[in-house]
PDB file of C-alpha atoms and ligand atoms in Angstrom:
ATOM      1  CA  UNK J 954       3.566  23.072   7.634  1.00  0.00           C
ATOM      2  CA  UNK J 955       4.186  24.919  11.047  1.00  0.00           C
ATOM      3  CA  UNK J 956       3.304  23.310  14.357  1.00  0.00           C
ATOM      4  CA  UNK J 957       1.142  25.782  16.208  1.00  0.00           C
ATOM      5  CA  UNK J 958       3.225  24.217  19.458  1.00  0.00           C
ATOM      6  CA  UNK J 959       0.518  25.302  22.257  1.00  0.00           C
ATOM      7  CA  UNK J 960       2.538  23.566  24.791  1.00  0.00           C
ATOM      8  CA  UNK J 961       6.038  24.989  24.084  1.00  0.00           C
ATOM      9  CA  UNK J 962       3.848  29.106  23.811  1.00  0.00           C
ATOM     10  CA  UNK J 963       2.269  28.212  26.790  1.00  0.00           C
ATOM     11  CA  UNK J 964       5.682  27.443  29.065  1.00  0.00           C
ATOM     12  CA  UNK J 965       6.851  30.646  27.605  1.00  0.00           C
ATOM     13  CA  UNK J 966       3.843  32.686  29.052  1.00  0.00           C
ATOM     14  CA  UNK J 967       3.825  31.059  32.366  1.00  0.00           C
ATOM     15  CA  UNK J 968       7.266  31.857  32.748  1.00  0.00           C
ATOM     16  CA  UNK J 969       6.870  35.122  32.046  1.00  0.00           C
ATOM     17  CA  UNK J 970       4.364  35.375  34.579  1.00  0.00           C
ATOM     18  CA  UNK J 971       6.664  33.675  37.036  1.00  0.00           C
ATOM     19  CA  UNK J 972       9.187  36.540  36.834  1.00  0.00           C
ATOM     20  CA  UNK J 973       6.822  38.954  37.271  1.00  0.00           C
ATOM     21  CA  UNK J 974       5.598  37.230  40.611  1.00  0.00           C
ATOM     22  CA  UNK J 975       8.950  36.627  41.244  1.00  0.00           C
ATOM     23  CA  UNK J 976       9.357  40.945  41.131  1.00  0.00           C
ATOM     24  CA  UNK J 977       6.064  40.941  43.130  1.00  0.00           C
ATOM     25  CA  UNK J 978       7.261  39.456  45.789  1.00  0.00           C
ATOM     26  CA  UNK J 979      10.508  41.031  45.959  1.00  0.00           C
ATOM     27  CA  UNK J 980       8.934  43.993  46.283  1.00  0.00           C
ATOM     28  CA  UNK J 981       6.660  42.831  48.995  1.00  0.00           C
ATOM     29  CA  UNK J 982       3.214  42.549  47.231  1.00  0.00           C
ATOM     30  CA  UNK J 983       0.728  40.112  47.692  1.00  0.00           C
ATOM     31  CA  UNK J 984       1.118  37.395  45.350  1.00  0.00           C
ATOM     32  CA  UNK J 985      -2.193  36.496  42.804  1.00  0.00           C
ATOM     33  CA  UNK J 986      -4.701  34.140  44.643  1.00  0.00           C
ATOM     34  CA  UNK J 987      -6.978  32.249  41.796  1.00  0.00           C
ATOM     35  CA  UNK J 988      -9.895  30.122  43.267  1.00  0.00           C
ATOM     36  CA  UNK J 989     -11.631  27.312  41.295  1.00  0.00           C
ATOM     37  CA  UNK J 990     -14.919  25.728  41.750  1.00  0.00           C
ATOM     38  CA  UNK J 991     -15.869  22.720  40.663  1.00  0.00           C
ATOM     39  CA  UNK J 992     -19.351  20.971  41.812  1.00  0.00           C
ATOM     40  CA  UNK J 993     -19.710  17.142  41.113  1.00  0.00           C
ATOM     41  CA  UNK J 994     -17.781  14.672  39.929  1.00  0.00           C
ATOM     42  CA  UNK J 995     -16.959  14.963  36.067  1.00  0.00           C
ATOM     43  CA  UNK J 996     -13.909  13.230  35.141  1.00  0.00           C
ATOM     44  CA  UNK J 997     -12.642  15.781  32.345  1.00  0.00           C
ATOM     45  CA  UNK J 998     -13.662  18.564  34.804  1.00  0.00           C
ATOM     46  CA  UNK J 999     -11.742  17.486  37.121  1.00  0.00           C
ATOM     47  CA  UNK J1000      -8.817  17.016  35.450  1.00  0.00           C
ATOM     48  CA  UNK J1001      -9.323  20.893  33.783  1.00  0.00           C
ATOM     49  CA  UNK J1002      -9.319  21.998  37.533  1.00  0.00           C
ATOM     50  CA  UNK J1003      -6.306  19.645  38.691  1.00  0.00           C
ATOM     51  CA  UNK J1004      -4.612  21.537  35.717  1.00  0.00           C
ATOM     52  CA  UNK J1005      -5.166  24.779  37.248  1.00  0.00           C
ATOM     53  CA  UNK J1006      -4.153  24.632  39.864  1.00  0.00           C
ATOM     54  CA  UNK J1007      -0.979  22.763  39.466  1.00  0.00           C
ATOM     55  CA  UNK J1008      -0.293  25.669  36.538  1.00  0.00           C
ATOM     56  CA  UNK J1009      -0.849  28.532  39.550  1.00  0.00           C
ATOM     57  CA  UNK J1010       1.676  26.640  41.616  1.00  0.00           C
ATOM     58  CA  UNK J1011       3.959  26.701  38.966  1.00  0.00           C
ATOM     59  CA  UNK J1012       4.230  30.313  38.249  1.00  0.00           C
ATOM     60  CA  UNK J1013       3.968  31.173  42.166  1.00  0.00           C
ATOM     61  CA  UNK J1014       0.463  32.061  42.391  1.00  0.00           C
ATOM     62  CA  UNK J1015      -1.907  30.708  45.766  1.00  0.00           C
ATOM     63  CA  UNK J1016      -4.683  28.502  44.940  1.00  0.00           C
ATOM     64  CA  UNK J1017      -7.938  27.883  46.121  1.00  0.00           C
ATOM     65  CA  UNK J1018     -10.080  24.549  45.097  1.00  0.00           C
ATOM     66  CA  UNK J1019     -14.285  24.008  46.067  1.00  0.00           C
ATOM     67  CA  UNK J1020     -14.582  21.380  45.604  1.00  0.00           C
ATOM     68  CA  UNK J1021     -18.182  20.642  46.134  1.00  0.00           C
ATOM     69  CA  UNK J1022     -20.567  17.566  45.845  1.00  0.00           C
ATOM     70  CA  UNK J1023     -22.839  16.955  43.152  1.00  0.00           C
ATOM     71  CA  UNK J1024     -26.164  17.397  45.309  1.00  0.00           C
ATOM     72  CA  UNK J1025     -24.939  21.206  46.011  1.00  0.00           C
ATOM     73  CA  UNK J1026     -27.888  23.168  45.728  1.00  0.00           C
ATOM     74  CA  UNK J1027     -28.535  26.562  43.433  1.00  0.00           C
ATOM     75  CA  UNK J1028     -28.523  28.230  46.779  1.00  0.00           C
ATOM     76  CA  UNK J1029     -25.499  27.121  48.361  1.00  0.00           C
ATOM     77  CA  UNK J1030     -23.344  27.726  45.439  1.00  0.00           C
ATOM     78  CA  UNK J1031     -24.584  31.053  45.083  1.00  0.00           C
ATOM     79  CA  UNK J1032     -23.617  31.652  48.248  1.00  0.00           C
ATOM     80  CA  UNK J1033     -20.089  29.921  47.917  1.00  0.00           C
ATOM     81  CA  UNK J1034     -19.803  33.351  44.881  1.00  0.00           C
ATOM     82  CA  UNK J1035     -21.022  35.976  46.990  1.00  0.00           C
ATOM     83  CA  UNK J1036     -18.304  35.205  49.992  1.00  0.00           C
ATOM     84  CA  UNK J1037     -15.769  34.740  47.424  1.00  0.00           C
ATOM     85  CA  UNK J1038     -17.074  38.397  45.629  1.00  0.00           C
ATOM     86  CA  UNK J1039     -16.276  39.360  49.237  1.00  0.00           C
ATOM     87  CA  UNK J1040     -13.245  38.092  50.130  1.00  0.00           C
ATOM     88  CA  UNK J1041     -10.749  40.464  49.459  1.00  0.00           C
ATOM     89  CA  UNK J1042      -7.662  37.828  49.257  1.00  0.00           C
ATOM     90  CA  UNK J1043      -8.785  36.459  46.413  1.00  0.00           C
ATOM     91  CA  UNK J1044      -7.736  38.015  42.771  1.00  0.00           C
ATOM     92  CA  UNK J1045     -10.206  35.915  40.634  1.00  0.00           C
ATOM     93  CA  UNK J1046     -11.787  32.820  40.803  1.00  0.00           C
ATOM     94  CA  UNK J1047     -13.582  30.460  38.190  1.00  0.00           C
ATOM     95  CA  UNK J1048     -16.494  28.172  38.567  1.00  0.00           C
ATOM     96  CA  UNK J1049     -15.691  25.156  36.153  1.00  0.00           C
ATOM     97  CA  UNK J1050     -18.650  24.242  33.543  1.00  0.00           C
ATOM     98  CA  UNK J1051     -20.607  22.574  33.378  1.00  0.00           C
ATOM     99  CA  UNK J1052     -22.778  22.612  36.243  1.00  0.00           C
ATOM    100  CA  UNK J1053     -24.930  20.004  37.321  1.00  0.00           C
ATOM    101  CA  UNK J1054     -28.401  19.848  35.482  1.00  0.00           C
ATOM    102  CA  UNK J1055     -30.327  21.136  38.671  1.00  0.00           C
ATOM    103  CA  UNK J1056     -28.394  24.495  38.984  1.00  0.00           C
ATOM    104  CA  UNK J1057     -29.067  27.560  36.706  1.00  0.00           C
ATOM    105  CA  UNK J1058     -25.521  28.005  35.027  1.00  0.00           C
ATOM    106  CA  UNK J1059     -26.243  31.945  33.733  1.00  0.00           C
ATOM    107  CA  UNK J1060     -27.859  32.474  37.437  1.00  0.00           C
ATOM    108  CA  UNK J1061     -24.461  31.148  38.679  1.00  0.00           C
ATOM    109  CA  UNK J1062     -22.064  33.169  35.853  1.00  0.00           C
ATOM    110  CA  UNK J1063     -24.376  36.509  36.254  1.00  0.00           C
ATOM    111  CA  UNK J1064     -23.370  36.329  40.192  1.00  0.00           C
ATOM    112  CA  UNK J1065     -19.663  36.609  39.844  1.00  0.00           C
ATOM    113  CA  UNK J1066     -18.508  40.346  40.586  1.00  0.00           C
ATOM    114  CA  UNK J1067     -17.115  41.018  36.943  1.00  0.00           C
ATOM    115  CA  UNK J1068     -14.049  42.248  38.731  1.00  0.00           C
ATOM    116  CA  UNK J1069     -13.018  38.713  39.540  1.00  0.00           C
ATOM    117  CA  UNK J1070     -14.342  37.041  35.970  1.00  0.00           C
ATOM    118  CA  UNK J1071     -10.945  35.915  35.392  1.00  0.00           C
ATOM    119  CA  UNK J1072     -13.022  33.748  32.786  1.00  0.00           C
ATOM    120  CA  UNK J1073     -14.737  36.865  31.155  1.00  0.00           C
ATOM    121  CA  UNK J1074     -18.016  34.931  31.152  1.00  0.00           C
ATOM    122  CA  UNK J1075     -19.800  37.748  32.934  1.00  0.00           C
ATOM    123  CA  UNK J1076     -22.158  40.154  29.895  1.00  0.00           C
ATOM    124  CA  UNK J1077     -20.034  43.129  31.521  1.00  0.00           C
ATOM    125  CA  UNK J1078     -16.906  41.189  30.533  1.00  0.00           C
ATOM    126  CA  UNK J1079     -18.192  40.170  27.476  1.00  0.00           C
ATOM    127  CA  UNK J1080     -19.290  43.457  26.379  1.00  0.00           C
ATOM    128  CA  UNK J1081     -16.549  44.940  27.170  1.00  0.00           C
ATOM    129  CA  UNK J1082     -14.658  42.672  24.676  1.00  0.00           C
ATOM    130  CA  UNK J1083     -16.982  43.445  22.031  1.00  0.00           C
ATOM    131  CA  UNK J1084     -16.492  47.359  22.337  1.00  0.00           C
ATOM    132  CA  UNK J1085     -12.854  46.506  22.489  1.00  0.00           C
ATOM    133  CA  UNK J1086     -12.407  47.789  25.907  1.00  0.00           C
ATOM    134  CA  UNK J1087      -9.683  46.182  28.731  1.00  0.00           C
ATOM    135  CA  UNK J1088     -11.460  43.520  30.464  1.00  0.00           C
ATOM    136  CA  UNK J1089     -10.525  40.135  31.265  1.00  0.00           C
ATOM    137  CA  UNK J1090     -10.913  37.991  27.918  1.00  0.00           C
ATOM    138  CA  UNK J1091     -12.548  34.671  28.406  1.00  0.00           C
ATOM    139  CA  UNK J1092      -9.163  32.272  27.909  1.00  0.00           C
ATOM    140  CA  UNK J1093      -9.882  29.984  25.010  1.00  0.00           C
ATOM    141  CA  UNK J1094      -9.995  33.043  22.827  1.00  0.00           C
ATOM    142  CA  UNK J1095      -7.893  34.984  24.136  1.00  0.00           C
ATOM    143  CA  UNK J1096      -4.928  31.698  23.817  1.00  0.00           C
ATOM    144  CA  UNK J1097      -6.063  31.446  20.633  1.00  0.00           C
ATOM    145  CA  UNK J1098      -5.392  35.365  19.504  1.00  0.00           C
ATOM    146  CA  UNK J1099      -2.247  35.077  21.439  1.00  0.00           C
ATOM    147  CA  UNK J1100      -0.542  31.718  19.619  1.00  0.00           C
ATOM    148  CA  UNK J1101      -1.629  33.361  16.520  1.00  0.00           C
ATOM    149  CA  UNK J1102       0.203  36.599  17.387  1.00  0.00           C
ATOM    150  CA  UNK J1103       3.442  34.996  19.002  1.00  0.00           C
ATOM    151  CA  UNK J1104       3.660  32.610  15.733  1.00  0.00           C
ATOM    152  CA  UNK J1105       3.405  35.518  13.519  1.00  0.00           C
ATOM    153  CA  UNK J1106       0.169  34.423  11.499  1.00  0.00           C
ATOM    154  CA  UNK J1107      -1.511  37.292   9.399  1.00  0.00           C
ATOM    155  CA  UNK J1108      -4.883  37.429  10.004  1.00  0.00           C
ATOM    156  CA  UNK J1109      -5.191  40.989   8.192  1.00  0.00           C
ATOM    157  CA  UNK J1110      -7.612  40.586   5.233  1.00  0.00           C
ATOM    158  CA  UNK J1111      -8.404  37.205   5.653  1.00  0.00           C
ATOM    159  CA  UNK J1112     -10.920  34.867   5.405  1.00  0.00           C
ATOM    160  CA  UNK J1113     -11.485  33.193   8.649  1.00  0.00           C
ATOM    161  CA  UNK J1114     -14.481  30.731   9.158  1.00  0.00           C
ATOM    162  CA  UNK J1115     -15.141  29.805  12.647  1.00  0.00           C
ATOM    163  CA  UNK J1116     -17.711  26.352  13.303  1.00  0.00           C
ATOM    164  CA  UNK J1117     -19.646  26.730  16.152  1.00  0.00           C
ATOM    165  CA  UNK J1118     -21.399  29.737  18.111  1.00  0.00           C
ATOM    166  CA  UNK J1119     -21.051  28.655  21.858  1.00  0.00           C
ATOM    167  CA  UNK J1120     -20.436  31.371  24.413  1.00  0.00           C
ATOM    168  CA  UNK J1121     -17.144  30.489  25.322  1.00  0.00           C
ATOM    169  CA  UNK J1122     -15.362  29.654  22.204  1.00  0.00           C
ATOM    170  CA  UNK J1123     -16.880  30.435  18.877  1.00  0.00           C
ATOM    171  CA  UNK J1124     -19.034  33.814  19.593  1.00  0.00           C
ATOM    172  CA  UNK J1125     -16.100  35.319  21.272  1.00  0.00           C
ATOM    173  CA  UNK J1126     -13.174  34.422  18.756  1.00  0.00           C
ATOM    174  CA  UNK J1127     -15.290  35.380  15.970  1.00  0.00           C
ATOM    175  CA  UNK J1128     -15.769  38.831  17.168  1.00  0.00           C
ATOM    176  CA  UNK J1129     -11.977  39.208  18.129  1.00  0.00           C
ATOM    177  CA  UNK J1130     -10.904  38.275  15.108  1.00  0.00           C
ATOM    178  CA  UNK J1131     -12.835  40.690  13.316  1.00  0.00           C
ATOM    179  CA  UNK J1132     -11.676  43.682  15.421  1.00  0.00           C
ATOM    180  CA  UNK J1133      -8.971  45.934  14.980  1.00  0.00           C
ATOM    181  CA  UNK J1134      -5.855  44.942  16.345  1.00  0.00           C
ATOM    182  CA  UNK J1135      -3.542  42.285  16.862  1.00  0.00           C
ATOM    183  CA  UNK J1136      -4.695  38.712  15.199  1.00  0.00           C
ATOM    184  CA  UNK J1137      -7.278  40.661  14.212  1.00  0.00           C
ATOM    185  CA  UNK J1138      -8.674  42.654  10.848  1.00  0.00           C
ATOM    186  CA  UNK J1139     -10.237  39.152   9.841  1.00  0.00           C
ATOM    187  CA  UNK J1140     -13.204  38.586   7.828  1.00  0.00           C
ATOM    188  CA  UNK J1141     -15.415  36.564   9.828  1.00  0.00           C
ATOM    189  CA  UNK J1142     -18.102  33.742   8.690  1.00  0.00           C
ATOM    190  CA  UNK J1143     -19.766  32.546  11.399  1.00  0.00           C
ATOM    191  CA  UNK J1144     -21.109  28.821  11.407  1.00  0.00           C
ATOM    192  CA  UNK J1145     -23.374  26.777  13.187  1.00  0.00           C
ATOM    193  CA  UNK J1146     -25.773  23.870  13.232  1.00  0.00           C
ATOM    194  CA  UNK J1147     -28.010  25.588  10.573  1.00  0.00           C
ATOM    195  CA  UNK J1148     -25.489  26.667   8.423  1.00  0.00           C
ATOM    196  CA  UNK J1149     -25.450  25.189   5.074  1.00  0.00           C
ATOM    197  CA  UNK J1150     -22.975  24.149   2.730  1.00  0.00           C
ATOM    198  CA  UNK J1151     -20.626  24.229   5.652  1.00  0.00           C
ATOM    199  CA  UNK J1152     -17.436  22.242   3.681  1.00  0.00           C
ATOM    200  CA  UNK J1153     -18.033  24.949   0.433  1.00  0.00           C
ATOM    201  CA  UNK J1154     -17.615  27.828   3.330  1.00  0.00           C
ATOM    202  CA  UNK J1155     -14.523  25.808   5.031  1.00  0.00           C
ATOM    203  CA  UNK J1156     -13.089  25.399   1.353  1.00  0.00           C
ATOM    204  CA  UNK J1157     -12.946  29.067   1.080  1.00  0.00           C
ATOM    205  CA  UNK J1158     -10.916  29.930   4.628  1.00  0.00           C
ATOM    206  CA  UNK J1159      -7.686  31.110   4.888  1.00  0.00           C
ATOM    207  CA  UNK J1160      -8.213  30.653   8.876  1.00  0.00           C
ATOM    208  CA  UNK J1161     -10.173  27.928  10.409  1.00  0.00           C
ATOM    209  CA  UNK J1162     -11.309  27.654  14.344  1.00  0.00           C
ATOM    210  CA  UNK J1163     -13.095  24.718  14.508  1.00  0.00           C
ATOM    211  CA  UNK J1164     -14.860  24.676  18.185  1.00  0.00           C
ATOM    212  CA  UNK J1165     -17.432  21.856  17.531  1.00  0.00           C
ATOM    213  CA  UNK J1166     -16.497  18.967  19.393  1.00  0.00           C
ATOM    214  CA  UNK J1167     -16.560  16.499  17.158  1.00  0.00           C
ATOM    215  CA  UNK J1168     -14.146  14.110  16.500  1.00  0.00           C
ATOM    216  CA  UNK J1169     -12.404  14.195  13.307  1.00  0.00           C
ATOM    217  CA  UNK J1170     -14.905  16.411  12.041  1.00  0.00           C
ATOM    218  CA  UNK J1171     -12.768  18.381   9.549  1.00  0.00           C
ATOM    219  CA  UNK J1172     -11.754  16.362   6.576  1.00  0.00           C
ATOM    220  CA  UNK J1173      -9.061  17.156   4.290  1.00  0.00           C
ATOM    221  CA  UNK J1174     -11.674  17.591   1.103  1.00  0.00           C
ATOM    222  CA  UNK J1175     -13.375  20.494   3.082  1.00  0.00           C
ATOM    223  CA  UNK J1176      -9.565  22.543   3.715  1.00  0.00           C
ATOM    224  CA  UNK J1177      -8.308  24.506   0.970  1.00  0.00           C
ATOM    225  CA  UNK J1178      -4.102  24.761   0.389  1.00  0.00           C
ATOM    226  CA  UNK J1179      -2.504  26.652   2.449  1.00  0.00           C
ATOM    227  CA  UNK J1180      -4.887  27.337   5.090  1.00  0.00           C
ATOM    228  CA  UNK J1181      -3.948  28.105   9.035  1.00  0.00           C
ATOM    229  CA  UNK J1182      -5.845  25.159  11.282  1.00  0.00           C
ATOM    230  CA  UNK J1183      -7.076  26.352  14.747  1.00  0.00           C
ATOM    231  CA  UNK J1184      -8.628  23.159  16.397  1.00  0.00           C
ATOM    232  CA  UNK J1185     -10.444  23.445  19.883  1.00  0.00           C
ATOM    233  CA  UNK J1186     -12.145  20.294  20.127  1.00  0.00           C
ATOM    234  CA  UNK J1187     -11.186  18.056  22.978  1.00  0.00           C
ATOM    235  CA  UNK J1188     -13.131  15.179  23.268  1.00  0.00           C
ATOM    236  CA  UNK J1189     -12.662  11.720  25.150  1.00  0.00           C
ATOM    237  CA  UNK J1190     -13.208   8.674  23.090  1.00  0.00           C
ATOM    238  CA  UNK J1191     -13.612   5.992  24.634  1.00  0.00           C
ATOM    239  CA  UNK J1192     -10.944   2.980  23.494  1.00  0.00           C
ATOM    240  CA  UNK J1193     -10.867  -0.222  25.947  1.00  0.00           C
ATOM    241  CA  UNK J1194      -7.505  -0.486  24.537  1.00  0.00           C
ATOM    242  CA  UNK J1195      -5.699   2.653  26.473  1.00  0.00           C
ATOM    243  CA  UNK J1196      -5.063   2.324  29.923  1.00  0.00           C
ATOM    244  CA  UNK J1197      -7.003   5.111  30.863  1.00  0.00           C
ATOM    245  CA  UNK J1198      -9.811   3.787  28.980  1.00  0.00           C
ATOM    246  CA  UNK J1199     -10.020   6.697  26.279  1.00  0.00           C
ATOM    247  CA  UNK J1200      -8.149   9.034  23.992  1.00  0.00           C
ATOM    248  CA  UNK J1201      -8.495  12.409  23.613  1.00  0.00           C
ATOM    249  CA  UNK J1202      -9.444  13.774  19.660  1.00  0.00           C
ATOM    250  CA  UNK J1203      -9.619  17.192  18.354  1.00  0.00           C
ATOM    251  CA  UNK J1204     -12.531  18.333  15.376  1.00  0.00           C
ATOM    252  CA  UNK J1205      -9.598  17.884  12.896  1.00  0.00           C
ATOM    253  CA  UNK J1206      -9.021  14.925  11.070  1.00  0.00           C
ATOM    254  CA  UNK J1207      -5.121  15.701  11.988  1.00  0.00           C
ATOM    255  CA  UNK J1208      -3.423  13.103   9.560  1.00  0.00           C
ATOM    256  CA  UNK J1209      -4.991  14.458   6.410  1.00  0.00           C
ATOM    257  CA  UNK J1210      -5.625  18.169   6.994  1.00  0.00           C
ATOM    258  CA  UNK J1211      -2.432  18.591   8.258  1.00  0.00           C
ATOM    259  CA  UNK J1212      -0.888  17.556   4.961  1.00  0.00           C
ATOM    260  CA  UNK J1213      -2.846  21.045   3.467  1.00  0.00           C
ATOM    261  CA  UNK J1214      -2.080  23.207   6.106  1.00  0.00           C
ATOM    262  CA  UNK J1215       0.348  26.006   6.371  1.00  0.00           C
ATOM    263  CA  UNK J1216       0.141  26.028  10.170  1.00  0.00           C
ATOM    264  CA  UNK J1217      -2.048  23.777  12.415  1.00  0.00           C
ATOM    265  CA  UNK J1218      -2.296  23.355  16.385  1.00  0.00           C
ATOM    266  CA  UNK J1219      -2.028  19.682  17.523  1.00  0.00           C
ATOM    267  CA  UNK J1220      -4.451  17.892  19.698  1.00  0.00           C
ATOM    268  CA  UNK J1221      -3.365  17.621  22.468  1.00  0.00           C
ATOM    269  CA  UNK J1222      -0.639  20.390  22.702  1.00  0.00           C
ATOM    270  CA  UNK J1223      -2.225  23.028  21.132  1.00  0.00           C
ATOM    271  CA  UNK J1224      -5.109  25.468  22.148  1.00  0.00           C
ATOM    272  CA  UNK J1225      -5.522  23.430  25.429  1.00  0.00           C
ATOM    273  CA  UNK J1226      -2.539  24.491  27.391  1.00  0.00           C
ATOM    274  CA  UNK J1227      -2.978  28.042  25.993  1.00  0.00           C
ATOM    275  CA  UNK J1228      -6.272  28.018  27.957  1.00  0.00           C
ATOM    276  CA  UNK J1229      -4.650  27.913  30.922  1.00  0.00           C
ATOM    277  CA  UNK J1230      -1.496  30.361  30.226  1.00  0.00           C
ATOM    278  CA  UNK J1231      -4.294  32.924  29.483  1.00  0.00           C
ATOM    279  CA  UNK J1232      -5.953  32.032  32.939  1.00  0.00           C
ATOM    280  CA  UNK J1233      -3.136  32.708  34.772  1.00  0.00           C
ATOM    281  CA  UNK J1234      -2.628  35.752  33.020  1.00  0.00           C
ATOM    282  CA  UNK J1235      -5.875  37.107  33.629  1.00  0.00           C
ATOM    283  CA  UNK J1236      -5.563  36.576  37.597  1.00  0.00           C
ATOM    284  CA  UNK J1237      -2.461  38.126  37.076  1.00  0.00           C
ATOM    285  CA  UNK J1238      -3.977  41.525  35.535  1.00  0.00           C
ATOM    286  CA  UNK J1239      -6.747  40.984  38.547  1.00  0.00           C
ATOM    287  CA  UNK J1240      -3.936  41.193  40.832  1.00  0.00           C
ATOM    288  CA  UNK J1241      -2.219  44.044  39.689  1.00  0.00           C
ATOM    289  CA  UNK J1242      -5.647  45.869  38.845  1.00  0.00           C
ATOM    290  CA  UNK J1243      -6.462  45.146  42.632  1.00  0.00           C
ATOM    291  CA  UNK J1244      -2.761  46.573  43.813  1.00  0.00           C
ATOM    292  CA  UNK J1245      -3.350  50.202  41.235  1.00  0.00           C
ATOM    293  CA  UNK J1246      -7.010  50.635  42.489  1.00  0.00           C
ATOM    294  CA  UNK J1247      -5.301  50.507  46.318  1.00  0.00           C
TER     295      UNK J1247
HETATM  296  N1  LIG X2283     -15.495  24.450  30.899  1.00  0.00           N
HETATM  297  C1  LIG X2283     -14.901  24.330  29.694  1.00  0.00           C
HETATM  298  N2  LIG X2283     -14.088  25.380  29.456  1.00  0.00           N
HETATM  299  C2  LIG X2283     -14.172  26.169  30.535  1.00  0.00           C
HETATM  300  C3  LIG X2283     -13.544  27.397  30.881  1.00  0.00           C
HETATM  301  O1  LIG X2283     -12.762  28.007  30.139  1.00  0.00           O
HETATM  302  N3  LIG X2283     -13.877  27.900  32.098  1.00  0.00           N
HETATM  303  C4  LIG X2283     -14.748  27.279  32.924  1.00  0.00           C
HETATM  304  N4  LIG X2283     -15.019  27.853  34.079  1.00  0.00           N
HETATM  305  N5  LIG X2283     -15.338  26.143  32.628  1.00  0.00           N
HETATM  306  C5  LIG X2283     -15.044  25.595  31.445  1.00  0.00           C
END
């Protein structure tokens, strides 16, 4: 069984993206400039956005955080987007999910000038992933494709079986899977709530993505030998007995499954530090598309 070491890939990538700053700025360009949004007070949001911007920091990038307060209205944070749309010193920016119950999130996501969708959220983003055209792809995917690629894993003719269809994870690495290219050639199932006889369909993977959020959800009887684990799940659990007052599981039962697997990402460690390497590089490509278009 091979460690799908998230952690280790992700170092690599962000310091390859500090040397290219590093050239940047020798050569007396602007630097990238990411800007995060966060409304309210969610602890694991918070700590997503901490992440991010300690990560652009590390590589040399400027930073932005909005932080804004929970009572924020639609309004105001729609105008918060349009000045940052507008302000040309800033590459990309994200606005961390979820939002608050009171503000329409796809109102919010559809306002973002695709240009600066470092998160690829936006439907011209999107699309343009579908039709395999260069566009910014949304970073859970995209670190996912990439740790399959730098560990070597043939995807090619495969089975893969993805669980769960949300916007950001499952719908998106299904389709990129199944495309032609790198980690990609796949034959995709598609699962969701409605799905039945999910562990029969898991049984016959060669590839597994599970982006449920469930803990432990994947069980050792429903993982056939050999197969490649891909688990996305990162859930708090709460457990009096940790300091911090929880522990963090992924949708894989880790102990068992990992026993069957050929290669498996570890929670945490694996997919969630990608997330961010692929972040960074899509302000990166912002940048640089921002320098070529003058
Ligand atoms: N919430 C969970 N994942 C993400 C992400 O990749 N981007 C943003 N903006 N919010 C998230």
């Amino acid at each position: 069984m091979t460690l799908l070491d998230g952690k280790k890939v992700s170092n690599d990538i962000k310091d390859e993206i500090a040397a290219e700053v590093q050239q940047m700025k020798a050569r007396g360009e602007k630097v990238p400039h990411l800007a995060a949004v966060i409304v309210g007070n969610d602890g694991a949001s918070l700590t997503y956005v901490g992440s991010k911007v300690r990560a652009c920091k590390r590589v040399g990038f400027e930073s932005t955080l909005k932080q804004l307060p929970e009572t924020t209205t639609e309004e105001e944070l729609l105008e918060l987007v349009n000045t940052l749309n507008q302000d040309p010193d800033i590459d990309g920016y994200i606005v961390q999910l979820p939002l608050p119950r009171h503000i329409d999130e796809e109102k919010v996501l559809m306002a973002v000038h695709p240009d600066k969708d470092v998160d690829g959220f936006h439907p011209t983003n999107f699309g343009k992933m579908a039709l395999e055209l260069e566009t910014f792809i949304s970073a859970t995917p995209f670190g996912i494709i990439e740790l399959l690629q730098r560990y070597g894993v043939e995807t090619s003719g495969k089975h893969a079986v993805v669980i769960g269809r949300s916007h950001i994870v499952g719908r998106p690495i299904s389709i990129l899977l199944s495309q032609k290219g790198p980690a990609g050639n796949a034959t995709v199932t598609l699962t969701h709530s409605r799905t039945q006889n999910l562990p029969e369909i898991c049984r016959q993977a060669d590839i597994i993505v599970s982006a449920l959020g469930v803990p432990g959800f994947l069980k050792a009887d429903m993982v056939k030998e050999g197969a490649v684990i891909i688990d996305v799940g990162i859930t708090r659990v709460p457990d009096e007995t940790r300091e911090r007052g929880y522990y963090i599981s992924g949708d894989v039962d880790f102990e068992a499954v990992s026993q069957k697997a050929s290669f498996i990402t570890p929670v945490p460690g694996g997919v969630g530090p990608m997330t961010i390497a692929m972040l960074l590089k899509n302000t990166l490509l912002a940048r640089q598309r921002n320098r070529d278009n003058g």
